[in-house]
PDB file of C-alpha atoms in Angstrom:
ATOM      1  CA  MET A   1      11.838 -27.272  21.335  1.00  0.00           C
ATOM      2  CA  ASP A   2      15.318 -28.643  19.955  1.00  0.00           C
ATOM      3  CA  LYS A   3      18.327 -26.202  20.851  1.00  0.00           C
ATOM      4  CA  PHE A   4      18.927 -23.981  18.431  1.00  0.00           C
ATOM      5  CA  VAL A   5      22.279 -25.561  16.647  1.00  0.00           C
ATOM      6  CA  ILE A   6      25.177 -23.346  14.450  1.00  0.00           C
ATOM      7  CA  LYS A   7      25.937 -25.485  10.782  1.00  0.00           C
ATOM      8  CA  GLU A   8      26.900 -24.787   7.292  1.00  0.00           C
ATOM      9  CA  ASN A   9      22.919 -25.107   5.938  1.00  0.00           C
ATOM     10  CA  TYR A  10      19.843 -23.965   7.587  1.00  0.00           C
ATOM     11  CA  ASP A  11      16.024 -24.344   6.605  1.00  0.00           C
ATOM     12  CA  VAL A  12      12.596 -23.379   7.525  1.00  0.00           C
ATOM     13  CA  TYR A  13      13.115 -25.070  10.474  1.00  0.00           C
ATOM     14  CA  ASP A  14      15.192 -23.444  11.997  1.00  0.00           C
ATOM     15  CA  LEU A  15      14.896 -19.896  10.984  1.00  0.00           C
ATOM     16  CA  TYR A  16      11.513 -21.075  13.660  1.00  0.00           C
ATOM     17  CA  LYS A  17      13.930 -22.067  16.157  1.00  0.00           C
ATOM     18  CA  LEU A  18      16.558 -19.577  15.790  1.00  0.00           C
ATOM     19  CA  VAL A  19      13.608 -16.797  16.856  1.00  0.00           C
ATOM     20  CA  ALA A  20      12.778 -19.291  19.666  1.00  0.00           C
ATOM     21  CA  ALA A  21      16.537 -18.538  20.905  1.00  0.00           C
ATOM     22  CA  LEU A  22      16.983 -14.959  20.083  1.00  0.00           C
ATOM     23  CA  ARG A  23      13.883 -14.520  22.254  1.00  0.00           C
ATOM     24  CA  GLY A  24      13.958 -16.918  24.756  1.00  0.00           C
ATOM     25  CA  GLU A  25      15.413 -16.680  28.285  1.00  0.00           C
ATOM     26  CA  GLY A  26      19.519 -15.910  28.192  1.00  0.00           C
ATOM     27  CA  GLY A  27      18.668 -14.539  24.377  1.00  0.00           C
ATOM     28  CA  CYS A  28      18.568 -11.153  23.149  1.00  0.00           C
ATOM     29  CA  PRO A  29      17.538  -7.971  25.632  1.00  0.00           C
ATOM     30  CA  TRP A  30      16.097  -6.362  22.495  1.00  0.00           C
ATOM     31  CA  ASP A  31      13.982  -9.427  20.121  1.00  0.00           C
ATOM     32  CA  ARG A  32      12.814  -9.807  23.640  1.00  0.00           C
ATOM     33  CA  LYS A  33      11.709  -6.835  24.743  1.00  0.00           C
ATOM     34  CA  GLN A  34       9.451  -6.173  21.116  1.00  0.00           C
ATOM     35  CA  THR A  35       5.738  -6.631  20.688  1.00  0.00           C
ATOM     36  CA  HIS A  36       2.835  -6.544  17.456  1.00  0.00           C
ATOM     37  CA  GLU A  37       2.908  -2.820  17.682  1.00  0.00           C
ATOM     38  CA  SER A  38       6.835  -2.172  17.743  1.00  0.00           C
ATOM     39  CA  ILE A  39       7.690  -3.821  14.895  1.00  0.00           C
ATOM     40  CA  ARG A  40       3.840  -2.958  12.591  1.00  0.00           C
ATOM     41  CA  ASN A  41       6.082  -0.589  10.568  1.00  0.00           C
ATOM     42  CA  ASN A  42       9.314  -3.321  10.745  1.00  0.00           C
ATOM     43  CA  PHE A  43       7.167  -5.237   8.157  1.00  0.00           C
ATOM     44  CA  ILE A  44       5.662  -2.864   6.164  1.00  0.00           C
ATOM     45  CA  GLU A  45       9.161  -1.546   4.972  1.00  0.00           C
ATOM     46  CA  GLU A  46      10.130  -5.517   5.004  1.00  0.00           C
ATOM     47  CA  VAL A  47       7.602  -5.702   1.995  1.00  0.00           C
ATOM     48  CA  TYR A  48       8.580  -2.613   0.137  1.00  0.00           C
ATOM     49  CA  GLU A  49      11.845  -3.891   0.218  1.00  0.00           C
ATOM     50  CA  VAL A  50      10.154  -7.444  -1.779  1.00  0.00           C
ATOM     51  CA  CYS A  51       8.336  -5.350  -4.083  1.00  0.00           C
ATOM     52  CA  GLU A  52      12.411  -3.235  -5.495  1.00  0.00           C
ATOM     53  CA  ALA A  53      14.153  -6.786  -5.243  1.00  0.00           C
ATOM     54  CA  ILE A  54      11.362  -7.418  -7.721  1.00  0.00           C
ATOM     55  CA  ASP A  55      11.149  -4.165 -10.208  1.00  0.00           C
ATOM     56  CA  GLU A  56      15.190  -4.987 -10.325  1.00  0.00           C
ATOM     57  CA  LYS A  57      14.357  -7.907 -11.744  1.00  0.00           C
ATOM     58  CA  ASN A  58      17.637  -9.184  -9.099  1.00  0.00           C
ATOM     59  CA  PRO A  59      17.022 -12.463  -7.522  1.00  0.00           C
ATOM     60  CA  GLU A  60      19.437 -12.499  -4.709  1.00  0.00           C
ATOM     61  CA  HIS A  61      17.782  -9.293  -3.389  1.00  0.00           C
ATOM     62  CA  LEU A  62      14.451 -11.272  -4.215  1.00  0.00           C
ATOM     63  CA  GLN A  63      16.301 -14.074  -1.791  1.00  0.00           C
ATOM     64  CA  GLU A  64      17.356 -11.852   0.788  1.00  0.00           C
ATOM     65  CA  GLU A  65      14.025  -9.484   0.954  1.00  0.00           C
ATOM     66  CA  LEU A  66      12.004 -12.805   1.303  1.00  0.00           C
ATOM     67  CA  GLY A  67      13.897 -14.074   4.368  1.00  0.00           C
ATOM     68  CA  ASP A  68      13.217 -10.932   5.775  1.00  0.00           C
ATOM     69  CA  VAL A  69      10.088 -11.216   5.615  1.00  0.00           C
ATOM     70  CA  LEU A  70       9.935 -14.597   6.798  1.00  0.00           C
ATOM     71  CA  LEU A  71      11.699 -13.069   9.705  1.00  0.00           C
ATOM     72  CA  GLN A  72       8.568 -10.926  10.167  1.00  0.00           C
ATOM     73  CA  VAL A  73       5.866 -14.110  10.854  1.00  0.00           C
ATOM     74  CA  MET A  74       8.288 -16.151  12.455  1.00  0.00           C
ATOM     75  CA  PHE A  75       8.847 -13.654  14.811  1.00  0.00           C
ATOM     76  CA  HIS A  76       5.418 -12.385  15.253  1.00  0.00           C
ATOM     77  CA  ALA A  77       3.632 -15.917  15.130  1.00  0.00           C
ATOM     78  CA  SER A  78       6.807 -17.013  18.415  1.00  0.00           C
ATOM     79  CA  MET A  79       5.168 -13.530  20.284  1.00  0.00           C
ATOM     80  CA  GLU A  80       2.174 -15.712  19.948  1.00  0.00           C
ATOM     81  CA  GLU A  81       2.967 -19.162  20.500  1.00  0.00           C
ATOM     82  CA  ASP A  82       4.605 -17.153  23.906  1.00  0.00           C
ATOM     83  CA  ALA A  83       0.930 -16.019  24.834  1.00  0.00           C
ATOM     84  CA  GLY A  84      -0.705 -19.440  24.318  1.00  0.00           C
ATOM     85  CA  ARG A  85      -2.414 -18.238  21.450  1.00  0.00           C
ATOM     86  CA  PHE A  86      -1.106 -20.307  19.020  1.00  0.00           C
ATOM     87  CA  ASP A  87       1.470 -20.548  16.911  1.00  0.00           C
ATOM     88  CA  ILE A  88       3.380 -21.351  13.148  1.00  0.00           C
ATOM     89  CA  ASP A  89       2.433 -24.247  12.538  1.00  0.00           C
ATOM     90  CA  ASP A  90      -1.474 -22.721  13.293  1.00  0.00           C
ATOM     91  CA  VAL A  91      -0.918 -19.988  10.877  1.00  0.00           C
ATOM     92  CA  SER A  92       0.146 -22.678   8.270  1.00  0.00           C
ATOM     93  CA  ASP A  93      -2.635 -24.451   8.888  1.00  0.00           C
ATOM     94  CA  MET A  94      -5.113 -21.700   8.500  1.00  0.00           C
ATOM     95  CA  VAL A  95      -3.841 -20.411   5.168  1.00  0.00           C
ATOM     96  CA  CYS A  96      -3.883 -24.262   3.880  1.00  0.00           C
ATOM     97  CA  LYS A  97      -7.285 -24.437   4.627  1.00  0.00           C
ATOM     98  CA  LYS A  98      -8.233 -21.154   2.753  1.00  0.00           C
ATOM     99  CA  LEU A  99      -6.276 -22.259  -0.002  1.00  0.00           C
ATOM    100  CA  VAL A 100      -7.898 -25.006   0.088  1.00  0.00           C
ATOM    101  CA  LEU A 101     -11.547 -23.826   0.367  1.00  0.00           C
ATOM    102  CA  ARG A 102     -11.066 -21.146  -1.792  1.00  0.00           C
ATOM    103  CA  HIS A 103      -9.572 -23.520  -4.989  1.00  0.00           C
ATOM    104  CA  PRO A 104     -13.007 -25.659  -4.870  1.00  0.00           C
ATOM    105  CA  HIS A 105     -11.849 -26.046  -9.370  1.00  0.00           C
ATOM    106  CA  VAL A 106      -8.523 -28.148  -8.324  1.00  0.00           C
ATOM    107  CA  PHE A 107      -9.435 -29.825  -4.700  1.00  0.00           C
ATOM    108  CA  GLY A 108     -13.125 -30.454  -5.592  1.00  0.00           C
ATOM    109  CA  ASP A 109     -16.031 -30.524  -8.401  1.00  0.00           C
ATOM    110  CA  VAL A 110     -15.991 -27.230  -9.410  1.00  0.00           C
ATOM    111  CA  LYS A 111     -15.251 -26.222 -13.167  1.00  0.00           C
ATOM    112  CA  VAL A 112     -13.505 -23.271 -14.078  1.00  0.00           C
ATOM    113  CA  SER A 113     -13.485 -21.802 -17.760  1.00  0.00           C
ATOM    114  CA  GLY A 114     -10.162 -19.965 -17.347  1.00  0.00           C
ATOM    115  CA  SER A 115      -8.919 -17.273 -14.501  1.00  0.00           C
ATOM    116  CA  ASP A 116     -10.958 -14.571 -14.897  1.00  0.00           C
ATOM    117  CA  GLU A 117     -14.041 -16.908 -13.553  1.00  0.00           C
ATOM    118  CA  VAL A 118     -11.174 -18.750 -11.052  1.00  0.00           C
ATOM    119  CA  LEU A 119     -11.414 -14.356  -9.375  1.00  0.00           C
ATOM    120  CA  VAL A 120     -15.167 -14.183  -9.287  1.00  0.00           C
ATOM    121  CA  ASN A 121     -15.229 -17.798  -7.113  1.00  0.00           C
ATOM    122  CA  TRP A 122     -13.070 -16.557  -5.331  1.00  0.00           C
ATOM    123  CA  ASP A 123     -14.239 -12.966  -4.049  1.00  0.00           C
ATOM    124  CA  ALA A 124     -17.843 -15.279  -3.768  1.00  0.00           C
ATOM    125  CA  ILE A 125     -16.538 -17.817  -1.289  1.00  0.00           C
ATOM    126  CA  LYS A 126     -14.203 -14.465   0.273  1.00  0.00           C
ATOM    127  CA  ARG A 127     -17.232 -12.914   0.509  1.00  0.00           C
ATOM    128  CA  VAL A 128     -18.953 -15.662   2.283  1.00  0.00           C
ATOM    129  CA  GLU A 129     -16.444 -16.758   4.133  1.00  0.00           C
ATOM    130  CA  LYS A 130     -15.499 -13.482   5.709  1.00  0.00           C
ATOM    131  CA  LYS A 131     -19.474 -12.870   6.885  1.00  0.00           C
ATOM    132  CA  GLN A 132     -19.494 -10.089   4.175  1.00  0.00           C
ATOM    133  CA  GLU A 133     -23.119  -9.705   3.466  1.00  0.00           C
ATOM    134  CA  THR A 134     -23.792  -6.619   1.884  1.00  0.00           C
ATOM    135  CA  VAL A 135     -21.246  -4.528  -0.953  1.00  0.00           C
ATOM    136  CA  THR A 136     -20.480  -1.950   1.526  1.00  0.00           C
ATOM    137  CA  ASP A 137     -19.242  -4.612   3.872  1.00  0.00           C
ATOM    138  CA  THR A 138     -16.637  -5.517   0.787  1.00  0.00           C
ATOM    139  CA  LEU A 139     -16.104  -1.916   0.692  1.00  0.00           C
ATOM    140  CA  GLU A 140     -14.988  -1.652   4.239  1.00  0.00           C
ATOM    141  CA  ALA A 141     -13.179  -4.726   4.550  1.00  0.00           C
ATOM    142  CA  VAL A 142     -10.463  -2.946   2.284  1.00  0.00           C
ATOM    143  CA  ALA A 143      -7.360  -3.166   4.407  1.00  0.00           C
ATOM    144  CA  LYS A 144      -7.258   1.143   5.481  1.00  0.00           C
ATOM    145  CA  SER A 145      -2.949  -0.215   6.360  1.00  0.00           C
ATOM    146  CA  LEU A 146      -3.287   0.071   2.799  1.00  0.00           C
ATOM    147  CA  PRO A 147      -1.416   3.187   0.815  1.00  0.00           C
ATOM    148  CA  SER A 148      -3.916   5.158   0.132  1.00  0.00           C
ATOM    149  CA  LEU A 149      -4.087   5.390  -3.813  1.00  0.00           C
ATOM    150  CA  TRP A 150      -4.153   1.330  -3.833  1.00  0.00           C
ATOM    151  CA  ARG A 151      -7.051   1.140  -1.043  1.00  0.00           C
ATOM    152  CA  ALA A 152      -8.867   4.446  -3.225  1.00  0.00           C
ATOM    153  CA  ARG A 153      -8.347   2.120  -6.289  1.00  0.00           C
ATOM    154  CA  LYS A 154      -9.354  -1.501  -4.464  1.00  0.00           C
ATOM    155  CA  ILE A 155     -12.396   0.294  -3.117  1.00  0.00           C
ATOM    156  CA  GLN A 156     -13.576   1.363  -6.374  1.00  0.00           C
ATOM    157  CA  LYS A 157     -13.426  -1.875  -8.236  1.00  0.00           C
ATOM    158  CA  ARG A 158     -15.639  -3.392  -5.484  1.00  0.00           C
ATOM    159  CA  ALA A 159     -18.044  -0.596  -6.670  1.00  0.00           C
ATOM    160  CA  ALA A 160     -17.958  -1.378 -10.370  1.00  0.00           C
ATOM    161  CA  LYS A 161     -18.496  -4.736 -10.089  1.00  0.00           C
ATOM    162  CA  VAL A 162     -22.232  -4.258  -9.256  1.00  0.00           C
ATOM    163  CA  GLY A 163     -22.280  -1.381 -11.761  1.00  0.00           C
ATOM    164  CA  PHE A 164     -21.915   1.999  -9.774  1.00  0.00           C
ATOM    165  CA  ASP A 165     -19.289   3.401 -12.009  1.00  0.00           C
ATOM    166  CA  TRP A 166     -18.758   5.120 -15.280  1.00  0.00           C
ATOM    167  CA  PRO A 167     -19.655   3.894 -18.750  1.00  0.00           C
ATOM    168  CA  ASP A 168     -16.218   5.054 -20.292  1.00  0.00           C
ATOM    169  CA  VAL A 169     -13.225   7.495 -18.750  1.00  0.00           C
ATOM    170  CA  ASP A 170     -15.309  10.264 -20.745  1.00  0.00           C
ATOM    171  CA  GLY A 171     -17.034  10.073 -17.382  1.00  0.00           C
ATOM    172  CA  ALA A 172     -14.189   9.876 -15.236  1.00  0.00           C
ATOM    173  CA  LEU A 173     -12.260  13.055 -16.382  1.00  0.00           C
ATOM    174  CA  GLU A 174     -15.576  15.025 -16.074  1.00  0.00           C
ATOM    175  CA  LYS A 175     -15.841  13.972 -12.762  1.00  0.00           C
ATOM    176  CA  LEU A 176     -12.291  15.163 -12.224  1.00  0.00           C
ATOM    177  CA  GLU A 177     -12.405  17.970 -14.148  1.00  0.00           C
ATOM    178  CA  GLU A 178     -15.468  18.916 -11.443  1.00  0.00           C
ATOM    179  CA  GLU A 179     -13.446  18.295  -8.787  1.00  0.00           C
ATOM    180  CA  ILE A 180     -10.322  20.483  -9.701  1.00  0.00           C
ATOM    181  CA  ARG A 181     -12.736  22.755  -9.558  1.00  0.00           C
ATOM    182  CA  GLU A 182     -14.361  22.691  -5.901  1.00  0.00           C
ATOM    183  CA  LEU A 183     -10.790  22.240  -4.713  1.00  0.00           C
ATOM    184  CA  ARG A 184     -10.584  25.677  -6.546  1.00  0.00           C
ATOM    185  CA  GLN A 185     -12.686  27.355  -4.973  1.00  0.00           C
ATOM    186  CA  ALA A 186     -12.145  26.025  -1.622  1.00  0.00           C
ATOM    187  CA  VAL A 187      -8.458  27.544  -1.683  1.00  0.00           C
ATOM    188  CA  LYS A 188      -9.889  30.430  -2.333  1.00  0.00           C
ATOM    189  CA  THR A 189     -12.247  30.013   0.699  1.00  0.00           C
ATOM    190  CA  GLY A 190      -9.771  28.179   2.827  1.00  0.00           C
ATOM    191  CA  GLU A 191     -12.439  26.126   3.653  1.00  0.00           C
ATOM    192  CA  GLY A 192     -13.082  22.383   2.777  1.00  0.00           C
ATOM    193  CA  VAL A 193      -9.556  22.225   1.175  1.00  0.00           C
ATOM    194  CA  MET A 194      -8.528  18.437   2.884  1.00  0.00           C
ATOM    195  CA  ASP A 195     -11.953  17.605   2.313  1.00  0.00           C
ATOM    196  CA  GLU A 196     -12.061  18.821  -2.150  1.00  0.00           C
ATOM    197  CA  LEU A 197      -8.240  17.829  -2.680  1.00  0.00           C
ATOM    198  CA  GLY A 198      -8.947  14.352  -1.607  1.00  0.00           C
ATOM    199  CA  ASP A 199     -11.842  14.384  -4.078  1.00  0.00           C
ATOM    200  CA  VAL A 200      -9.346  15.135  -6.385  1.00  0.00           C
ATOM    201  CA  LEU A 201      -6.894  12.386  -5.384  1.00  0.00           C
ATOM    202  CA  PHE A 202     -10.049   9.808  -5.495  1.00  0.00           C
ATOM    203  CA  SER A 203     -11.132  10.980  -9.126  1.00  0.00           C
ATOM    204  CA  ALA A 204      -7.532  10.763 -10.242  1.00  0.00           C
ATOM    205  CA  VAL A 205      -7.325   7.249  -9.183  1.00  0.00           C
ATOM    206  CA  ASN A 206     -10.443   6.407 -10.536  1.00  0.00           C
ATOM    207  CA  VAL A 207      -8.948   7.877 -13.923  1.00  0.00           C
ATOM    208  CA  SER A 208      -6.020   5.475 -13.930  1.00  0.00           C
ATOM    209  CA  ARG A 209      -8.385   2.463 -13.604  1.00  0.00           C
ATOM    210  CA  TYR A 210     -10.134   3.219 -16.920  1.00  0.00           C
ATOM    211  CA  VAL A 211      -6.882   3.507 -18.508  1.00  0.00           C
ATOM    212  CA  ASP A 212      -5.535   0.745 -16.776  1.00  0.00           C
ATOM    213  CA  VAL A 213      -2.243   1.916 -15.293  1.00  0.00           C
ATOM    214  CA  ASP A 214      -1.627   1.608 -11.523  1.00  0.00           C
ATOM    215  CA  PRO A 215      -2.085   4.995  -9.754  1.00  0.00           C
ATOM    216  CA  GLU A 216       0.654   4.521  -7.120  1.00  0.00           C
ATOM    217  CA  ASP A 217       3.401   3.114 -10.118  1.00  0.00           C
ATOM    218  CA  ALA A 218       2.766   6.004 -11.372  1.00  0.00           C
ATOM    219  CA  LEU A 219       3.168   8.345  -8.653  1.00  0.00           C
ATOM    220  CA  THR A 220       6.458   7.026  -7.895  1.00  0.00           C
ATOM    221  CA  ALA A 221       7.722   7.467 -12.044  1.00  0.00           C
ATOM    222  CA  THR A 222       6.575  10.509 -11.755  1.00  0.00           C
ATOM    223  CA  SER A 223       9.063  10.982  -8.680  1.00  0.00           C
ATOM    224  CA  GLU A 224      11.793   9.662  -9.911  1.00  0.00           C
ATOM    225  CA  LYS A 225      10.975  12.032 -12.880  1.00  0.00           C
ATOM    226  CA  PHE A 226      11.302  14.905 -11.300  1.00  0.00           C
ATOM    227  CA  ILE A 227      14.069  14.069  -8.918  1.00  0.00           C
ATOM    228  CA  ARG A 228      16.249  13.456 -12.057  1.00  0.00           C
ATOM    229  CA  ARG A 229      14.546  16.522 -13.520  1.00  0.00           C
ATOM    230  CA  PHE A 230      16.032  18.961 -10.378  1.00  0.00           C
ATOM    231  CA  ARG A 231      18.961  17.374 -10.047  1.00  0.00           C
ATOM    232  CA  ALA A 232      19.462  18.507 -14.039  1.00  0.00           C
ATOM    233  CA  MET A 233      18.334  21.657 -13.104  1.00  0.00           C
ATOM    234  CA  GLU A 234      21.181  21.789  -9.611  1.00  0.00           C
ATOM    235  CA  GLU A 235      23.394  20.485 -12.312  1.00  0.00           C
ATOM    236  CA  LEU A 236      23.172  23.174 -15.253  1.00  0.00           C
ATOM    237  CA  ALA A 237      22.657  26.054 -12.705  1.00  0.00           C
ATOM    238  CA  SER A 238      26.065  24.810 -11.207  1.00  0.00           C
ATOM    239  CA  ASN A 239      27.795  24.809 -13.956  1.00  0.00           C
ATOM    240  CA  ALA A 240      27.234  28.405 -14.171  1.00  0.00           C
ATOM    241  CA  GLY A 241      28.382  29.169 -11.399  1.00  0.00           C
ATOM    242  CA  LYS A 242      24.479  30.162  -9.797  1.00  0.00           C
ATOM    243  CA  GLU A 243      23.195  28.548  -6.265  1.00  0.00           C
ATOM    244  CA  LEU A 244      19.519  27.345  -6.431  1.00  0.00           C
ATOM    245  CA  GLU A 245      19.392  29.057  -2.844  1.00  0.00           C
ATOM    246  CA  ASN A 246      19.791  32.424  -4.396  1.00  0.00           C
ATOM    247  CA  MET A 247      18.314  31.923  -7.478  1.00  0.00           C
ATOM    248  CA  THR A 248      14.440  32.871  -8.497  1.00  0.00           C
ATOM    249  CA  LEU A 249      11.705  30.911  -9.141  1.00  0.00           C
ATOM    250  CA  ASP A 250      11.486  31.939 -12.696  1.00  0.00           C
ATOM    251  CA  GLU A 251      15.648  31.391 -13.010  1.00  0.00           C
ATOM    252  CA  MET A 252      15.245  28.146 -11.275  1.00  0.00           C
ATOM    253  CA  GLU A 253      12.534  27.391 -13.685  1.00  0.00           C
ATOM    254  CA  GLU A 254      14.517  28.047 -16.637  1.00  0.00           C
ATOM    255  CA  TYR A 255      17.034  25.790 -16.110  1.00  0.00           C
ATOM    256  CA  TYR A 256      14.492  22.703 -14.859  1.00  0.00           C
ATOM    257  CA  GLN A 257      13.290  23.059 -18.455  1.00  0.00           C
ATOM    258  CA  LEU A 258      16.662  23.131 -19.773  1.00  0.00           C
ATOM    259  CA  GLY A 259      17.029  19.906 -17.710  1.00  0.00           C
ATOM    260  CA  LYS A 260      13.630  18.544 -19.114  1.00  0.00           C
ATOM    261  CA  LYS A 261      14.197  19.046 -22.775  1.00  0.00           C
ATOM    262  CA  LYS A 262      18.125  17.739 -22.900  1.00  0.00           C
ATOM    263  CA  GLU A 263      16.460  14.071 -21.041  1.00  0.00           C
ATOM    264  CA  ASN A 264      13.887  15.023 -23.977  1.00  0.00           C
ATOM    265  CA  SER A 265      16.440  14.470 -26.267  1.00  0.00           C
ATOM    266  CA  ASN A 266      18.411  12.071 -24.860  1.00  0.00           C
ATOM    267  CA  GLU A 267      15.380   9.360 -24.553  1.00  0.00           C
TER     268      GLU A 267
END
């Protein structure tokens, strides 16, 4: 491989050489000792930061975060190249072949009526490719590393494709109410709370499908809303000469509702 050279502008191949230099003899001690497992969470964090840049609609931030994700890809490929199993060219070869195979309407003779049919064909090709012979195989194939709300929704969508679904949102809501009642009973008895809470969350995700709301987006928005209202509560209490630590729950709830009312009046 060519030696990495410091210059004014770089391309993807330069990044490949830079990672090799960092991990090679005379490189960085930290980079040299990393494994797939040791930087696994780094990869996840970088992908979430890309998502944050997308939400911000900030091209400069997005460019930076995409670079960080690309670095992670190069880093993992470099480890495998050192082990003699594959390199970044093999990674590119595999994904190109996969895309060609899954786009017969572009690279073959298959005709499609629109994007919906593209997705149907994609799923069918993927099932053959992954040797998924049953519907359960497709459910088990949903990555366990996904955020739990997303994973639940994806599992439900795959089950729904064969008709295992409520006819409308009313059925999903009734199931959610049933699971909440069972959770209340579990809390009373102190038995099966984890299972029942999981059922409530799974049922809530099912409702999200019917109303076309991403459960991760919904929970993120609610978390942000709670922080805003908590800040308003704390500021109102501070203006009244009070500290949260010395207030009762009823007092804090009163200020929380005042902050909520103030927020709603400004909308």
